[in-house]
JSON list of C-alpha atoms in Angstrom, two decimals:
[
{"chain": "A", "resi": 1, "resn": "MET", "atom": "CA", "xyz": [15.57, -5.03, 12.95]},
{"chain": "A", "resi": 2, "resn": "ILE", "atom": "CA", "xyz": [14.85, -8.25, 13.83]},
{"chain": "A", "resi": 3, "resn": "ARG", "atom": "CA", "xyz": [13.88, -8.73, 17.44]},
{"chain": "A", "resi": 4, "resn": "PRO", "atom": "CA", "xyz": [13.38, -12.04, 19.20]},
{"chain": "A", "resi": 5, "resn": "ALA", "atom": "CA", "xyz": [9.98, -13.24, 20.27]},
{"chain": "A", "resi": 6, "resn": "THR", "atom": "CA", "xyz": [8.98, -12.53, 23.53]},
{"chain": "A", "resi": 7, "resn": "SER", "atom": "CA", "xyz": [6.88, -14.94, 26.15]},
{"chain": "A", "resi": 8, "resn": "ASP", "atom": "CA", "xyz": [3.97, -12.48, 25.05]},
{"chain": "A", "resi": 9, "resn": "SER", "atom": "CA", "xyz": [4.03, -14.37, 21.44]},
{"chain": "A", "resi": 10, "resn": "ASN", "atom": "CA", "xyz": [2.62, -17.20, 22.98]},
{"chain": "A", "resi": 11, "resn": "SER", "atom": "CA", "xyz": [-0.64, -15.43, 24.67]},
{"chain": "A", "resi": 12, "resn": "GLY", "atom": "CA", "xyz": [-2.88, -16.45, 21.58]},
{"chain": "A", "resi": 13, "resn": "THR", "atom": "CA", "xyz": [-2.87, -12.80, 19.99]},
{"chain": "A", "resi": 14, "resn": "ARG", "atom": "CA", "xyz": [-2.50, -12.50, 16.42]},
{"chain": "A", "resi": 15, "resn": "LYS", "atom": "CA", "xyz": [-1.05, -9.26, 15.59]},
{"chain": "A", "resi": 16, "resn": "ALA", "atom": "CA", "xyz": [0.14, -7.46, 12.47]},
{"chain": "A", "resi": 17, "resn": "LEU", "atom": "CA", "xyz": [1.81, -4.24, 11.58]},
{"chain": "A", "resi": 18, "resn": "MET", "atom": "CA", "xyz": [0.51, -2.61, 8.14]},
{"chain": "A", "resi": 19, "resn": "ILE", "atom": "CA", "xyz": [2.40, -0.02, 6.57]},
{"chain": "A", "resi": 20, "resn": "GLY", "atom": "CA", "xyz": [1.07, 1.90, 3.67]},
{"chain": "A", "resi": 21, "resn": "ASN", "atom": "CA", "xyz": [3.86, 4.17, 2.54]},
{"chain": "A", "resi": 22, "resn": "SER", "atom": "CA", "xyz": [3.14, 6.10, -0.77]},
{"chain": "A", "resi": 23, "resn": "GLU", "atom": "CA", "xyz": [7.28, 7.33, -1.58]},
{"chain": "A", "resi": 24, "resn": "TYR", "atom": "CA", "xyz": [9.90, 5.51, -1.95]},
{"chain": "A", "resi": 25, "resn": "ASP", "atom": "CA", "xyz": [13.83, 7.11, -2.68]},
{"chain": "A", "resi": 26, "resn": "HIS", "atom": "CA", "xyz": [13.97, 4.84, -5.43]},
{"chain": "A", "resi": 27, "resn": "ALA", "atom": "CA", "xyz": [10.89, 3.32, -6.48]},
{"chain": "A", "resi": 28, "resn": "GLY", "atom": "CA", "xyz": [8.76, 6.24, -7.05]},
{"chain": "A", "resi": 29, "resn": "ARG", "atom": "CA", "xyz": [5.61, 7.32, -5.97]},
{"chain": "A", "resi": 30, "resn": "LEU", "atom": "CA", "xyz": [2.37, 5.02, -5.28]},
{"chain": "A", "resi": 31, "resn": "ARG", "atom": "CA", "xyz": [-0.86, 6.18, -5.97]},
{"chain": "A", "resi": 32, "resn": "ASN", "atom": "CA", "xyz": [-3.34, 3.74, -4.33]},
{"chain": "A", "resi": 33, "resn": "HIS", "atom": "CA", "xyz": [-1.39, 3.32, -0.99]},
{"chain": "A", "resi": 34, "resn": "LEU", "atom": "CA", "xyz": [-3.92, 4.37, 1.03]},
{"chain": "A", "resi": 35, "resn": "ASP", "atom": "CA", "xyz": [-6.60, 1.92, -0.63]},
{"chain": "A", "resi": 36, "resn": "ASP", "atom": "CA", "xyz": [-4.73, -1.02, -0.91]},
{"chain": "A", "resi": 37, "resn": "ALA", "atom": "CA", "xyz": [-3.64, -0.37, 3.15]},
{"chain": "A", "resi": 38, "resn": "ARG", "atom": "CA", "xyz": [-7.22, -0.13, 4.15]},
{"chain": "A", "resi": 39, "resn": "ALA", "atom": "CA", "xyz": [-7.95, -3.36, 2.22]},
{"chain": "A", "resi": 40, "resn": "ILE", "atom": "CA", "xyz": [-5.33, -5.51, 4.05]},
{"chain": "A", "resi": 41, "resn": "TYR", "atom": "CA", "xyz": [-6.19, -3.78, 7.76]},
{"chain": "A", "resi": 42, "resn": "SER", "atom": "CA", "xyz": [-9.77, -4.89, 6.69]},
{"chain": "A", "resi": 43, "resn": "THR", "atom": "CA", "xyz": [-8.86, -8.55, 5.43]},
{"chain": "A", "resi": 44, "resn": "LEU", "atom": "CA", "xyz": [-6.33, -8.57, 8.75]},
{"chain": "A", "resi": 45, "resn": "GLN", "atom": "CA", "xyz": [-9.06, -7.86, 11.39]},
{"chain": "A", "resi": 46, "resn": "GLU", "atom": "CA", "xyz": [-11.24, -10.41, 9.51]},
{"chain": "A", "resi": 47, "resn": "LEU", "atom": "CA", "xyz": [-8.65, -13.00, 10.16]},
{"chain": "A", "resi": 48, "resn": "ASP", "atom": "CA", "xyz": [-8.67, -11.77, 13.80]},
{"chain": "A", "resi": 49, "resn": "PHE", "atom": "CA", "xyz": [-5.11, -10.21, 14.14]},
{"chain": "A", "resi": 50, "resn": "GLU", "atom": "CA", "xyz": [-4.87, -7.08, 16.16]},
{"chain": "A", "resi": 51, "resn": "VAL", "atom": "CA", "xyz": [-3.53, -4.50, 13.35]},
{"chain": "A", "resi": 52, "resn": "THR", "atom": "CA", "xyz": [-1.43, -1.45, 13.94]},
{"chain": "A", "resi": 53, "resn": "THR", "atom": "CA", "xyz": [-1.40, 0.58, 10.90]},
{"chain": "A", "resi": 54, "resn": "LEU", "atom": "CA", "xyz": [1.42, 3.42, 10.14]},
{"chain": "A", "resi": 55, "resn": "THR", "atom": "CA", "xyz": [1.16, 5.78, 6.80]},
{"chain": "A", "resi": 56, "resn": "ASN", "atom": "CA", "xyz": [3.77, 7.66, 4.85]},
{"chain": "A", "resi": 57, "resn": "ALA", "atom": "CA", "xyz": [5.99, 6.50, 8.59]},
{"chain": "A", "resi": 58, "resn": "ASN", "atom": "CA", "xyz": [9.87, 6.97, 8.57]},
{"chain": "A", "resi": 59, "resn": "GLN", "atom": "CA", "xyz": [11.85, 4.47, 9.77]},
{"chain": "A", "resi": 60, "resn": "HIS", "atom": "CA", "xyz": [12.07, 5.88, 13.06]},
{"chain": "A", "resi": 61, "resn": "GLN", "atom": "CA", "xyz": [8.18, 6.00, 13.47]},
{"chain": "A", "resi": 62, "resn": "ILE", "atom": "CA", "xyz": [8.44, 1.72, 12.39]},
{"chain": "A", "resi": 63, "resn": "VAL", "atom": "CA", "xyz": [10.73, 1.24, 14.69]},
{"chain": "A", "resi": 64, "resn": "ARG", "atom": "CA", "xyz": [9.14, 2.40, 17.32]},
{"chain": "A", "resi": 65, "resn": "SER", "atom": "CA", "xyz": [5.97, 1.07, 16.23]},
{"chain": "A", "resi": 66, "resn": "ILE", "atom": "CA", "xyz": [7.29, -2.52, 17.31]},
{"chain": "A", "resi": 67, "resn": "PRO", "atom": "CA", "xyz": [6.42, -3.91, 20.71]}
]
């Protein structure tokens, strides 16, 4: 789902949604999803992003996390 940018998007705040899921219907199970999610989270924070992290989220949870 793509949503248009809001007027808030020009505020200078950089936001990231990081999703670390381990199980996929057609791709099997990922073994290191939590370690990978933590590494990406840390890197994004170092780059001054405000990071929202979801792990093992379903589609409903992902959509609700997007402002």
